[in-house]
Coordinates of C-alpha atoms and ligand atoms in Angstrom, one line a residue:
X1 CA 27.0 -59.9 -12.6
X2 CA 24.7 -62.2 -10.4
X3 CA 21.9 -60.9 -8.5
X4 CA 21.9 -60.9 -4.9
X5 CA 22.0 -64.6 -3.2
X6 CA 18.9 -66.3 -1.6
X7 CA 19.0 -66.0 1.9
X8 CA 18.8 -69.1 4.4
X9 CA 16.1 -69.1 7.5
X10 CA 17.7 -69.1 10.8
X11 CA 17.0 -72.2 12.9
X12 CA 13.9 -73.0 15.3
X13 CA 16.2 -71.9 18.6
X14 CA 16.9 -68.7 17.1
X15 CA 13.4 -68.2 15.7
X16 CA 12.1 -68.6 18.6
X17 CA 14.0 -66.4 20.9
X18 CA 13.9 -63.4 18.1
X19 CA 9.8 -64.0 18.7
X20 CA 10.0 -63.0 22.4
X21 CA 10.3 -59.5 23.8
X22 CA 14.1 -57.9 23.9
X23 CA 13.3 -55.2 26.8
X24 CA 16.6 -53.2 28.8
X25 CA 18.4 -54.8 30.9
X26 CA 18.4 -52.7 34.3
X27 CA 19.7 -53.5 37.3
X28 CA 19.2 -57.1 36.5
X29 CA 15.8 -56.7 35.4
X30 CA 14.3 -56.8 31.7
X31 CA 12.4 -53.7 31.8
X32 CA 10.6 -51.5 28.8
X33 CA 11.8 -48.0 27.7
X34 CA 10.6 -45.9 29.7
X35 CA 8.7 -44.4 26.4
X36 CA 7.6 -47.3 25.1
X37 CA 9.8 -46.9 22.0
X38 CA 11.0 -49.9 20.1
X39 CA 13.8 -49.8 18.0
X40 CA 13.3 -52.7 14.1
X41 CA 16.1 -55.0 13.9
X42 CA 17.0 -55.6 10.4
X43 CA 18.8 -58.4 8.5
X44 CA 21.1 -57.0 6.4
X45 CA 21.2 -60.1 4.0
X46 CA 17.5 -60.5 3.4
X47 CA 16.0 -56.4 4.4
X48 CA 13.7 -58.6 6.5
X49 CA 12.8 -57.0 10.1
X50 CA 13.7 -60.1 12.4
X51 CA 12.3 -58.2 15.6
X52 CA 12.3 -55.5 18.0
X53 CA 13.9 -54.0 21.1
X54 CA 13.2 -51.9 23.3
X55 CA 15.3 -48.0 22.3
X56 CA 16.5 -46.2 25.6
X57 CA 16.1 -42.9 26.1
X58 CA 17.2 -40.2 28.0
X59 CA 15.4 -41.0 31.1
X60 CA 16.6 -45.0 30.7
X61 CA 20.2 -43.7 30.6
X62 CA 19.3 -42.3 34.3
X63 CA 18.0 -45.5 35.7
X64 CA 20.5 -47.6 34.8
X65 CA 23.6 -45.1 35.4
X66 CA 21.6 -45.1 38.8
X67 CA 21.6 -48.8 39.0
X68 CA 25.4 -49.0 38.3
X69 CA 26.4 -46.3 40.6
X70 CA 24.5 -48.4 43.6
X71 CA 26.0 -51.1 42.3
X72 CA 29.4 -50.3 43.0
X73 CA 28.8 -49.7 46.5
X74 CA 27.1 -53.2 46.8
X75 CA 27.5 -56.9 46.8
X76 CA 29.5 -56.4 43.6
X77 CA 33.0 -53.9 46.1
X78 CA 32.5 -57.0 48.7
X79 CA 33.5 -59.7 46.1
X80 CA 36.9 -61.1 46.5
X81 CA 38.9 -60.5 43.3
X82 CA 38.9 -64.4 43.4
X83 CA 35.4 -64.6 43.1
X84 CA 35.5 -61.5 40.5
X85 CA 37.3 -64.3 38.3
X86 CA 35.1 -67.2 39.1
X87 CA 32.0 -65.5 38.0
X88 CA 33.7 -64.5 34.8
X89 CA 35.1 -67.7 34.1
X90 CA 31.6 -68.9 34.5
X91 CA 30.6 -66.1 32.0
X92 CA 33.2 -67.1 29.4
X93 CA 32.1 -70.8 29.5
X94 CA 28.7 -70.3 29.2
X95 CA 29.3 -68.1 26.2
X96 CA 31.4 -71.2 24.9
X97 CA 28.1 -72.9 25.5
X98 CA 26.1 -70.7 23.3
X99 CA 28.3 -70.3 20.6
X100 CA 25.7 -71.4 17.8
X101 CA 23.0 -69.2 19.1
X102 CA 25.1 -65.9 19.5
X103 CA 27.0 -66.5 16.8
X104 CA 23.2 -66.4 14.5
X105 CA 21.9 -63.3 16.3
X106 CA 25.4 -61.5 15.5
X107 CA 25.1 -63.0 11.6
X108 CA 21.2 -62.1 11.7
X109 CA 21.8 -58.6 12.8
X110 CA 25.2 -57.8 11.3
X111 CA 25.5 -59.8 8.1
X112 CA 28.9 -61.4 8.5
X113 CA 29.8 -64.5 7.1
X114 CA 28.9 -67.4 10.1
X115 CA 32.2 -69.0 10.4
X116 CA 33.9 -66.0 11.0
X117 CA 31.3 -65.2 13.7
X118 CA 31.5 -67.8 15.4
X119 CA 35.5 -67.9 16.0
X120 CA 34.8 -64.4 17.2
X121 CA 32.7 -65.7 19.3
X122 CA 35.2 -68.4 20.1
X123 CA 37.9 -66.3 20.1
X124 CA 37.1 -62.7 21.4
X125 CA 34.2 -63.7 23.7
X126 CA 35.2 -66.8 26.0
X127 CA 39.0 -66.2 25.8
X128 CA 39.1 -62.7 25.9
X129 CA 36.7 -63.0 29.1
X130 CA 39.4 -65.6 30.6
X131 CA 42.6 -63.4 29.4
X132 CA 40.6 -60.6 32.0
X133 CA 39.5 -63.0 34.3
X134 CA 43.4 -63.7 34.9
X135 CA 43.9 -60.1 35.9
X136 CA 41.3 -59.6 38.6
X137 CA 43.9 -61.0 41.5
X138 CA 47.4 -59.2 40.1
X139 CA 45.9 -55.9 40.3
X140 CA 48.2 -53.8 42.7
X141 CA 49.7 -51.2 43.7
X142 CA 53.4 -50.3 45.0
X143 CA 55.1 -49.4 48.4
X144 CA 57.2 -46.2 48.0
X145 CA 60.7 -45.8 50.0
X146 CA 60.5 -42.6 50.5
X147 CA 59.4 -40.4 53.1
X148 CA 57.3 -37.4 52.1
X149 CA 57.2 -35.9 55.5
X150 CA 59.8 -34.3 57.5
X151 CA 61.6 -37.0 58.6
X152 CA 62.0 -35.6 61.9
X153 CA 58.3 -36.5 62.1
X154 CA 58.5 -39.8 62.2
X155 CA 58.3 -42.9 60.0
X156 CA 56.4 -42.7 56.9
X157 CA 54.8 -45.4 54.7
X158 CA 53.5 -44.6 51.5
X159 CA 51.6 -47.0 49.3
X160 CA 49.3 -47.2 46.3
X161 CA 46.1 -48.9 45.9
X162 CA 44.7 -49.3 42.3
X163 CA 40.8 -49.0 42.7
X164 CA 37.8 -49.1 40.2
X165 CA 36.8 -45.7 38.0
X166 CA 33.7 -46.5 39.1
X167 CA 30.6 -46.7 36.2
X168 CA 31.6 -47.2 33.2
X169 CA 29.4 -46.3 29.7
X170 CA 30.4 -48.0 27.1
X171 CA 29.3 -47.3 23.4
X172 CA 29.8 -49.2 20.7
X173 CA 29.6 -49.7 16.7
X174 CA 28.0 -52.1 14.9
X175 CA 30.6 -53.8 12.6
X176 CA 31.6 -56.8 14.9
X177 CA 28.7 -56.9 18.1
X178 CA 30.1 -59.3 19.9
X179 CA 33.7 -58.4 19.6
X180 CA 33.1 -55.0 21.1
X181 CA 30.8 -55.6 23.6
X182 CA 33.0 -58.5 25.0
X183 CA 36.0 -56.0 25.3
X184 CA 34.3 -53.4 26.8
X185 CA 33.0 -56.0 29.2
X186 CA 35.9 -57.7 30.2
X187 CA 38.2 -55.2 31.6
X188 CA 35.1 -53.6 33.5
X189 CA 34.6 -56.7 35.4
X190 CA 38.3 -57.7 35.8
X191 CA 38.6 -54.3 37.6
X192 CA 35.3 -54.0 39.6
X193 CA 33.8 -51.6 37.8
X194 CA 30.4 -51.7 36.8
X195 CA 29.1 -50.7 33.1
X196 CA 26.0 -49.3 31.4
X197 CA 26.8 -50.4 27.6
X198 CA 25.1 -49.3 25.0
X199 CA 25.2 -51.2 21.7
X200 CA 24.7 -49.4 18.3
X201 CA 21.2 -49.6 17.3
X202 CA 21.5 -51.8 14.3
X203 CA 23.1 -54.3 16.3
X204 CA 21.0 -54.7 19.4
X205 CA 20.2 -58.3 20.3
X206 CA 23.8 -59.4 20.6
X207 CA 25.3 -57.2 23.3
X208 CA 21.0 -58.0 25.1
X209 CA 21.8 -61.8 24.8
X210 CA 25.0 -61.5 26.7
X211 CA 23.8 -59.1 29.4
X212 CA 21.2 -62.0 29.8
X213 CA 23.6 -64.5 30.0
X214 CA 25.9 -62.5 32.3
X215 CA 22.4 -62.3 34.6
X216 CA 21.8 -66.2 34.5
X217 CA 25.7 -66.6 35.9
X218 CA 25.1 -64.7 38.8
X219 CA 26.4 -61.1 38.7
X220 CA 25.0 -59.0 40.8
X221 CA 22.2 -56.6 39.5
X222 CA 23.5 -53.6 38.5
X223 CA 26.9 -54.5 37.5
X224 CA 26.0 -54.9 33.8
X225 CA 23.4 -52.8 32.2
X226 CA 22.6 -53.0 28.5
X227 CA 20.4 -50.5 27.2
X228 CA 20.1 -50.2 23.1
X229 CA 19.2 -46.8 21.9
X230 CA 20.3 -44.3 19.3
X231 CA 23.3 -42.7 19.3
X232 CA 22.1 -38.9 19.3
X233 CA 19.6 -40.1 22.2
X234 CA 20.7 -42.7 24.1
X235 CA 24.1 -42.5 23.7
X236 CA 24.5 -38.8 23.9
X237 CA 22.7 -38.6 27.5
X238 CA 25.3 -41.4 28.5
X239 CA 28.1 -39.6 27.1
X240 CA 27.4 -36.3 29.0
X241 CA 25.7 -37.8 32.2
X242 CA 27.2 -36.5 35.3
X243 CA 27.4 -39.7 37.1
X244 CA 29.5 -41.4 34.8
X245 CA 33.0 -41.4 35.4
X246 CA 34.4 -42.7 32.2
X247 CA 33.2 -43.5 28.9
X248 CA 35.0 -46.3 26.8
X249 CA 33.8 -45.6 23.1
X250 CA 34.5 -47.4 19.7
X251 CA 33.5 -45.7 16.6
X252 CA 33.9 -43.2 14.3
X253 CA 36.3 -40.2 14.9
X254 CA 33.6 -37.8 14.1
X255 CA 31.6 -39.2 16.9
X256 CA 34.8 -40.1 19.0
X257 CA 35.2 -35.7 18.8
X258 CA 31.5 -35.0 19.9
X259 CA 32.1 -37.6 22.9
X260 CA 35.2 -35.5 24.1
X261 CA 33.0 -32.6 24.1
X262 CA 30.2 -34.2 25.6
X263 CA 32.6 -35.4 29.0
X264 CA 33.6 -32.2 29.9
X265 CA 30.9 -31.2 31.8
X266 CA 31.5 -33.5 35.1
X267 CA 36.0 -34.3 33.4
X268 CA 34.9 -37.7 32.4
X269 CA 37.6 -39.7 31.9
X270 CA 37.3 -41.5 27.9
X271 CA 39.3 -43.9 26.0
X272 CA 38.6 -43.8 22.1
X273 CA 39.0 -46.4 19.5
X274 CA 38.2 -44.6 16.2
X275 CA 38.6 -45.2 12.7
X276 CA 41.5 -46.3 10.4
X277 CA 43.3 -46.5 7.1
X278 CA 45.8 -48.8 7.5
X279 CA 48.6 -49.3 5.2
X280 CA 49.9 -52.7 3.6
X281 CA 53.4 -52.2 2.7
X282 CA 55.1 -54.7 0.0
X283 CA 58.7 -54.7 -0.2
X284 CA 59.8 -56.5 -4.1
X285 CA 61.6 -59.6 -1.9
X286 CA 58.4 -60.2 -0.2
X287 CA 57.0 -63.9 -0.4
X288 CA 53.9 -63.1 -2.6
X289 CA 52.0 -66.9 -2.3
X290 CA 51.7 -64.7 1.6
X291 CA 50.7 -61.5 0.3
X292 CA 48.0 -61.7 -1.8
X293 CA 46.0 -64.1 0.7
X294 CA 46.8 -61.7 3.2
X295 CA 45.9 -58.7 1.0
X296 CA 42.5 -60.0 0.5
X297 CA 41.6 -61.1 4.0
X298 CA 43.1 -57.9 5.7
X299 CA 41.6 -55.6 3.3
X300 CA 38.1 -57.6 2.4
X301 CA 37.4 -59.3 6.6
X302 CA 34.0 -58.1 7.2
X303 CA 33.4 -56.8 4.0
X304 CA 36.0 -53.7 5.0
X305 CA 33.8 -52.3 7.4
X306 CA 36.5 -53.6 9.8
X307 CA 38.4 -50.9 11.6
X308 CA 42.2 -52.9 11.3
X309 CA 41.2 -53.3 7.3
X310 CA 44.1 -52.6 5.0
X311 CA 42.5 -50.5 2.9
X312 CA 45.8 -49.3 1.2
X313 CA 48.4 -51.4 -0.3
X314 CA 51.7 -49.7 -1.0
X315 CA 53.2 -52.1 -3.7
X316 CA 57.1 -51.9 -4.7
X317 CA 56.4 -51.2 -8.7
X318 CA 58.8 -54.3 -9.7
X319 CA 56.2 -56.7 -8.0
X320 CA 52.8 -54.5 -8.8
X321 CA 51.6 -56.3 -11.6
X322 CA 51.8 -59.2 -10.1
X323 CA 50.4 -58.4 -6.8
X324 CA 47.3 -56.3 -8.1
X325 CA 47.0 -59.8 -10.8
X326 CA 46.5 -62.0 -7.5
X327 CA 44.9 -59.7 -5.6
X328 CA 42.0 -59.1 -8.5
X329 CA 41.7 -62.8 -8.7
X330 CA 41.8 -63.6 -4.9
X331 CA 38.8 -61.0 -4.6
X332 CA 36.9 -62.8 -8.0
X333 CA 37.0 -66.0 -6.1
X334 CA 35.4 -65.1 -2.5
X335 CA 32.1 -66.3 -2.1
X336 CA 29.4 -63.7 -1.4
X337 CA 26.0 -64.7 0.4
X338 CA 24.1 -64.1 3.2
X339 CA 26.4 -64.6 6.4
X340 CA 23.8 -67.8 7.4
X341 CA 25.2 -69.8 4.2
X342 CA 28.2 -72.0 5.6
X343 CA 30.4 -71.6 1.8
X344 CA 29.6 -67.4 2.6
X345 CA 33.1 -65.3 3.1
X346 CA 31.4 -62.3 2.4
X347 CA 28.4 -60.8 3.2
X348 CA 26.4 -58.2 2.6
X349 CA 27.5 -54.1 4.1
X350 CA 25.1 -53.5 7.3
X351 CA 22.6 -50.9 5.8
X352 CA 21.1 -49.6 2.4
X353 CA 22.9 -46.4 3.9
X354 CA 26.3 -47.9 4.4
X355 CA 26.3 -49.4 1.0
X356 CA 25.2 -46.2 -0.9
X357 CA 28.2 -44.0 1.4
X358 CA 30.8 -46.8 0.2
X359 CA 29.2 -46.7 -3.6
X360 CA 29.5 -42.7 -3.1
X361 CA 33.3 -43.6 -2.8
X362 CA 33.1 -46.3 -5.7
X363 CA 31.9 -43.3 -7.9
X364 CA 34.7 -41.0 -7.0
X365 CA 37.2 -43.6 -8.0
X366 CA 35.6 -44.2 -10.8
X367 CA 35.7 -40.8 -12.2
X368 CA 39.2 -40.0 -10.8
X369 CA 42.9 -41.4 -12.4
X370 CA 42.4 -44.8 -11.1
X371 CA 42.0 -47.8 -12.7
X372 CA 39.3 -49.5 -11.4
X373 CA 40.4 -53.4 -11.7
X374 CA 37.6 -55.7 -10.5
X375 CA 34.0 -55.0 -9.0
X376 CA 32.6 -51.4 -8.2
X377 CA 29.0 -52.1 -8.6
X378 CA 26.4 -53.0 -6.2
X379 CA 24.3 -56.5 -6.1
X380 CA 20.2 -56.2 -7.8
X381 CA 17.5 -57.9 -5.6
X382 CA 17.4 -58.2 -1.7
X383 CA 20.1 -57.6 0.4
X384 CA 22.8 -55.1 0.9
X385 CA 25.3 -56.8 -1.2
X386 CA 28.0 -55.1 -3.6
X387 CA 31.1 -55.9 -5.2
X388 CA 34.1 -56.5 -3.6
X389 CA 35.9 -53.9 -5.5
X390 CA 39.6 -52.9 -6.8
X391 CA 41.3 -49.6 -7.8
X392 CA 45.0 -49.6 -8.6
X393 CA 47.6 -46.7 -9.5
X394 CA 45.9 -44.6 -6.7
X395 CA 47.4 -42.0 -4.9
X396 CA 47.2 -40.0 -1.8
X397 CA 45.4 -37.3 -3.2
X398 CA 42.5 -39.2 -4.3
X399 CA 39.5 -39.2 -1.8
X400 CA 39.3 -43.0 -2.0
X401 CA 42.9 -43.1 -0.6
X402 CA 42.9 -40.5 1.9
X403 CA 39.2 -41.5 3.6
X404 CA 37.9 -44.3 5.6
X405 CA 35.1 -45.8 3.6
X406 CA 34.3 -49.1 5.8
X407 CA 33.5 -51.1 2.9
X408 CA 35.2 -53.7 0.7
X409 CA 36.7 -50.9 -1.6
X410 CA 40.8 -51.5 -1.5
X411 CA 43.1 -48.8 -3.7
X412 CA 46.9 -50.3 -4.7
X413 CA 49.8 -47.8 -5.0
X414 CA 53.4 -48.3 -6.2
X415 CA 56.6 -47.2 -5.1
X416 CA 59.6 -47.3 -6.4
X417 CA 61.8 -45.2 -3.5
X418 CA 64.7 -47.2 -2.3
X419 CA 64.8 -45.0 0.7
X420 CA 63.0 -46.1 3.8
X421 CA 61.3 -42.9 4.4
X422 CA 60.2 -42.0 1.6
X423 CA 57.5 -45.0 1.8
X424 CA 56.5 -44.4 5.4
X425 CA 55.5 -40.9 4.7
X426 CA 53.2 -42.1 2.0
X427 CA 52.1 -45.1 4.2
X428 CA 51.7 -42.0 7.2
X429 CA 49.7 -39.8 5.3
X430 CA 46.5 -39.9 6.7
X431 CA 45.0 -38.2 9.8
X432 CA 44.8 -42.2 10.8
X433 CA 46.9 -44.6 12.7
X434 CA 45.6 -47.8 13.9
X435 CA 47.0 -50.8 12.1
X436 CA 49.7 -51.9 9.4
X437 CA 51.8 -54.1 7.8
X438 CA 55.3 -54.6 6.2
X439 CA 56.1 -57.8 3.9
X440 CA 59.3 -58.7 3.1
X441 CA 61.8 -61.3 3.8
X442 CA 64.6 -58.6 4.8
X443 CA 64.7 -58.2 8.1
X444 CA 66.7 -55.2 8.8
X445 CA 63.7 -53.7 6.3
X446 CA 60.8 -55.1 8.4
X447 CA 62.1 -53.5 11.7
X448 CA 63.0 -50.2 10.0
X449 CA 60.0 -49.5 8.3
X450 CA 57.9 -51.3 11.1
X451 CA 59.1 -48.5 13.5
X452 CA 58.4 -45.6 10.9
X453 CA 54.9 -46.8 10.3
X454 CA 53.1 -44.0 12.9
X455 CA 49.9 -46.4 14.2
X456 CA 49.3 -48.6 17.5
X457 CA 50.2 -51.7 16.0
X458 CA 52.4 -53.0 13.0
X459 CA 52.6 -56.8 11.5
X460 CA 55.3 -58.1 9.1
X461 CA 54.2 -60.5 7.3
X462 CA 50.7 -60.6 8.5
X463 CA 47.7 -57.9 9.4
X464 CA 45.8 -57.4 11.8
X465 CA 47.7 -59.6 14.4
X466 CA 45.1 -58.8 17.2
X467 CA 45.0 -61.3 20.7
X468 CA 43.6 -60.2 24.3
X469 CA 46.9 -60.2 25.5
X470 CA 48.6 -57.8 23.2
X471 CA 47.7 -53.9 23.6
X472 CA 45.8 -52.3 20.9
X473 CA 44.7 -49.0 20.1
X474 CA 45.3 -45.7 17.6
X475 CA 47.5 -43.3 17.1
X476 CA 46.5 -40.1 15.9
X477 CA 43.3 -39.5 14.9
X478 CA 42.5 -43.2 15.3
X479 CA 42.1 -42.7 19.7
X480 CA 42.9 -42.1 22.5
X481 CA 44.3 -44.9 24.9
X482 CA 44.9 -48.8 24.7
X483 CA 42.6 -51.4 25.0
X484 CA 43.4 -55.4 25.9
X485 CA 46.4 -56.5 27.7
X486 CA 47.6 -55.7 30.9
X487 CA 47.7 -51.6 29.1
X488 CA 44.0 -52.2 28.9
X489 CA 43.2 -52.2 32.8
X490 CA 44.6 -49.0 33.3
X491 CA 41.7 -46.5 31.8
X492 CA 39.0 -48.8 34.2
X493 CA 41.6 -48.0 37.4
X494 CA 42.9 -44.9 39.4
X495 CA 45.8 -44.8 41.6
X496 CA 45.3 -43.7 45.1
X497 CA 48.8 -42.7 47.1
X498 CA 48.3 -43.0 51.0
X499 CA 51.3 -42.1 53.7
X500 CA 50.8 -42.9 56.9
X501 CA 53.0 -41.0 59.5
X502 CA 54.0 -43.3 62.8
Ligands
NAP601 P1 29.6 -44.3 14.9 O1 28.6 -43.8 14.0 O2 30.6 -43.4 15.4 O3 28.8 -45.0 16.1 C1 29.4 -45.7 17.1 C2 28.5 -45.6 18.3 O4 28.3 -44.3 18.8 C3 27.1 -46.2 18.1 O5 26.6 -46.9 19.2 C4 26.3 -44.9 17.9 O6 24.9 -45.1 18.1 C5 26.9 -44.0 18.9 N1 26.7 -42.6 18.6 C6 26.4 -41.9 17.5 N2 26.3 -40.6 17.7 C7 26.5 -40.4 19.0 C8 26.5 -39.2 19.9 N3 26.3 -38.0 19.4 N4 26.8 -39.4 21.2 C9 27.1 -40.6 21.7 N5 27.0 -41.8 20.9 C10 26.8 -41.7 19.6 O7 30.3 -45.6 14.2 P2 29.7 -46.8 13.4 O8 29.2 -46.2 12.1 O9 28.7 -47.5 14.3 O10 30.9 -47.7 13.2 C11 31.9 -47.5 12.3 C12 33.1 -46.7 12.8 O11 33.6 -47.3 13.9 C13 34.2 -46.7 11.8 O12 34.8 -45.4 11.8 C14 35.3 -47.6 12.4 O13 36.6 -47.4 12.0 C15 35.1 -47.4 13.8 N6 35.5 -48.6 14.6 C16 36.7 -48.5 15.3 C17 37.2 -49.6 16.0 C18 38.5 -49.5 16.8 O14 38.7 -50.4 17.6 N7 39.4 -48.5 16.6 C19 36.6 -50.8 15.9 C20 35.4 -50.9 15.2 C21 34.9 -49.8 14.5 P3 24.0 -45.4 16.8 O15 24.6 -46.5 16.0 O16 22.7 -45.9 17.5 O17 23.8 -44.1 16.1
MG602 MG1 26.8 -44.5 12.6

């Protein structure tokens, strides 16, 4: 076993924007906490502390829910839904612009591998921001024929108008920073909302840089409010606050149940996308030169702390062997190093706490019936590297099976069922239901088992199959709601009916 990579410097540009100050971002101003409380950003790859920001409190919260609620009233309601999309299309290109220097903060603060940041960056910041952008002037409502009054009355009209929630708090993890601040973002300003968004605190400097660059493209102050800050702090006083009309959270589903509780004070509206344990079903017909690539990316993307991973493969026992073979040596060959390293494809987990929760899980697969195949230990020296790591001939009743661990641990099942069912109730049985994934080349067998497989979205013959235009969101215990597509406006809008009597 290798010790821990070295880790690469990031460049002068970077260097010298980690050096200044990284304050709140209040009604378009960079301000301090209000008690002075700075919040260490680590690198996750080198246990350096590249800087500091500013940690909201309670009292921040207040200022900036303030800032958004005038806001709405403002410049911001007078906009023309034209304009709405011109300052976002502005947005999304000067994101394009800065797609080296955001895509290094999110690798500095978050540890993934830089390619893959940067077509996130690509990807899920400037085209997700035009995908909304395309929205702002087809949101509308409908004319009713019908007349609710007496007729005798007169003439009636009734139509709908589809307007803004109103302020929007958004909270979000840390496992992809630009990702989820970008799509709470979007549909906010695609609807005329107006957000407060606070970023988890390991991952800070991302979500700050955008708010910055949001600033510099002209929306109007207030509108977007960034304010980093602990989750028990921070977060909790923007999940209960009063003057917050909806809160759009990504996270865990323990956390996800405490926000629930936290809105009922003033009926907050929420939207949850919470964890996963997504199946990976493989059919014995299924094209394995597809498979095992796809078993290792869907499974190992972001070292598993990715809430889509496919952290259970369901393997027909006549092509087991084979696929937990490939698999094993697909895993042996990814390169791990620190996320600034261009030949990197994995990088290290996010904290020393997240990587001794997943090893807690490594140890009870260890000393349960499965085989562990390939990894299961951790990395010496600097850095919060482990083994990407194997475990075959689980089963449901093993913790390593049932739990999400958000880490690059996968467990292999077979099956040898014939009947359709049979394999979707193994695949079902977990209090999760975000993602999943048939493979097989028959297609009445795709569509069947695609339809049994309880979660908000199902591939065949891919994972994961995520775009701005398609909705996405959990079943079960994985959320509440949809996010992206023309589904994801609807949480950021309400529906007002108005009848007019001639
Ligand atoms: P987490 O612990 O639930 O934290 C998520 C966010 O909630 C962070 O900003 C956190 O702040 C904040 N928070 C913590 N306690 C809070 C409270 N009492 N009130 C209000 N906010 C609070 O999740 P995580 O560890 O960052 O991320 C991993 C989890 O996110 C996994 O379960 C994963 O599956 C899920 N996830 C889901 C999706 C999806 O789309 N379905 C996507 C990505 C991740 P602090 O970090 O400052 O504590
Ligand atoms: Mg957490």
């Amino acid at each position: 076993m290798s010790a821990a990579p070295e880790t690469l410097g990031p460049s002068a540009r970077t260097r010298e924007y980690l050096s200044g100050e990284h304050l709140l971002l209040i009604n378009g101003e960079r301000v301090p906490a209000a008690s002075g409380d700075k919040i260490e950003v680590q690198d996750p790859a080198s246990e350096d502390i590249v800087t500091s920001v500013a940690g909201a409190g309670a009292e921040d919260i207040d200022r900036a829910v303030a800032a958004a609620r005038a806001a709405l009233k403002g410049e911001w309601s007078k906009l023309t839904s034209y304009e709405r999309a011109r300052l976002m299309l502005k947005f999304a290109d000067e994101i394009d612009a800065n797609i080296a220097q955001i895509a290094e903060l999110e690798v500095l603060e978050n540890g993934l591998p830089r390619m893959i940041s940067e077509f996130t960056v690509a990807k899920f910041g400037a085209e997700f921001m035009r995908y909304f952008a395309g929205w702002t002037n087809k949101i509308h409502g409908k004319t009713i024929p019908v007349s609710p009054m007496d007729a005798a009355n007169g003439e009636t009209l009734t139509y709908t108008r589809r307007e803004p929630i109103g302020v929007v708090g958004a909270i979000t993890p840390w496992n992809a920073p630009l990702a989820m601040a970008i799509l709470k973002l979007a549909p906010v300003l695609a609807t005329g909302c107006t957000i407060v968004l606070k970023p988890a605190e390991l991952t800070p400097l991302v979500a700050l840089y955008l708010g910055e660059l949001a600033h510099k493209v002209g929306f109007p102050p207030g509108v977007i409010n960034v304010v980093p800050g602990y989750g028990h702090t921070a977060g909790a006083a923007l999940a209960e606050h009063p003057d917050v009309d909806k809160i759009s959270f990504t996270g865990s589903t323990a956390v996800g149940k405490k926000i629930i509780e936290a809105s009922t004070g003033n009926l907050k509206k929420v939207t949850l996308e919470l964890g996963g344990k997504s199946p990976f079903v493989v059919f014995p017909d299924a094209d394995l030169e597809r498979v095992i690539p796809g078993a290792v990316r869907g499974c190992f993307f972001l070292q598993g702390q990715n809430c889509m991973a496919s952290t259970r493969l369901f393997v027909h026992e006549d092509v087991f062997d084979n696929v937990v073979e490939g698999v094993a040596g697909g895993v042996g060959q990814m390169p791990i190093g620190p996320g600034l390293d261009p030949n990197s494809l994995l990088g290290p987990l996010i904290s020393g706490d997240q990587r001794s929760r997943v090893m807690e899980f490594v140890d009870a697969g260890k000393s349960s019936d499965a085989e562990l195949v390939c990894g299961g230990e951790a990395l010496p020296g600097r850095g919060f590297f482990m083994q990407p790591t194997l475990f075959s001939r689980t089963n449901m009743d093993m913790k390593i099976a049932r739990e999400e661990i958000f880490g690059p641990v996968l467990c292999v099942q077979s099956f040898s069922d014939s009947e359709l069912q049979a394999v979707a109730d193994e695949a079902n049985a977990t209090v999760y239901g975000l993602s999943g994934s048939v493979w097989t080349r028959d297609i009445s067998v795709a569509h069947k088992m695609a339809a049994m497989i309880d979660s908000g979205q199902v591939s065949i013959n891919c994972h994961a199959a995520v775009d701005p235009a398609v909705p996405f969101g959990g079943n079960k215990q994985s959320g509440w709601g949809r996010e992206f597509g023309e589904e994801g406006l609807d949480p950021y809008l309400k529906t007002k009916a108005t009848t007019v009597l001639f």
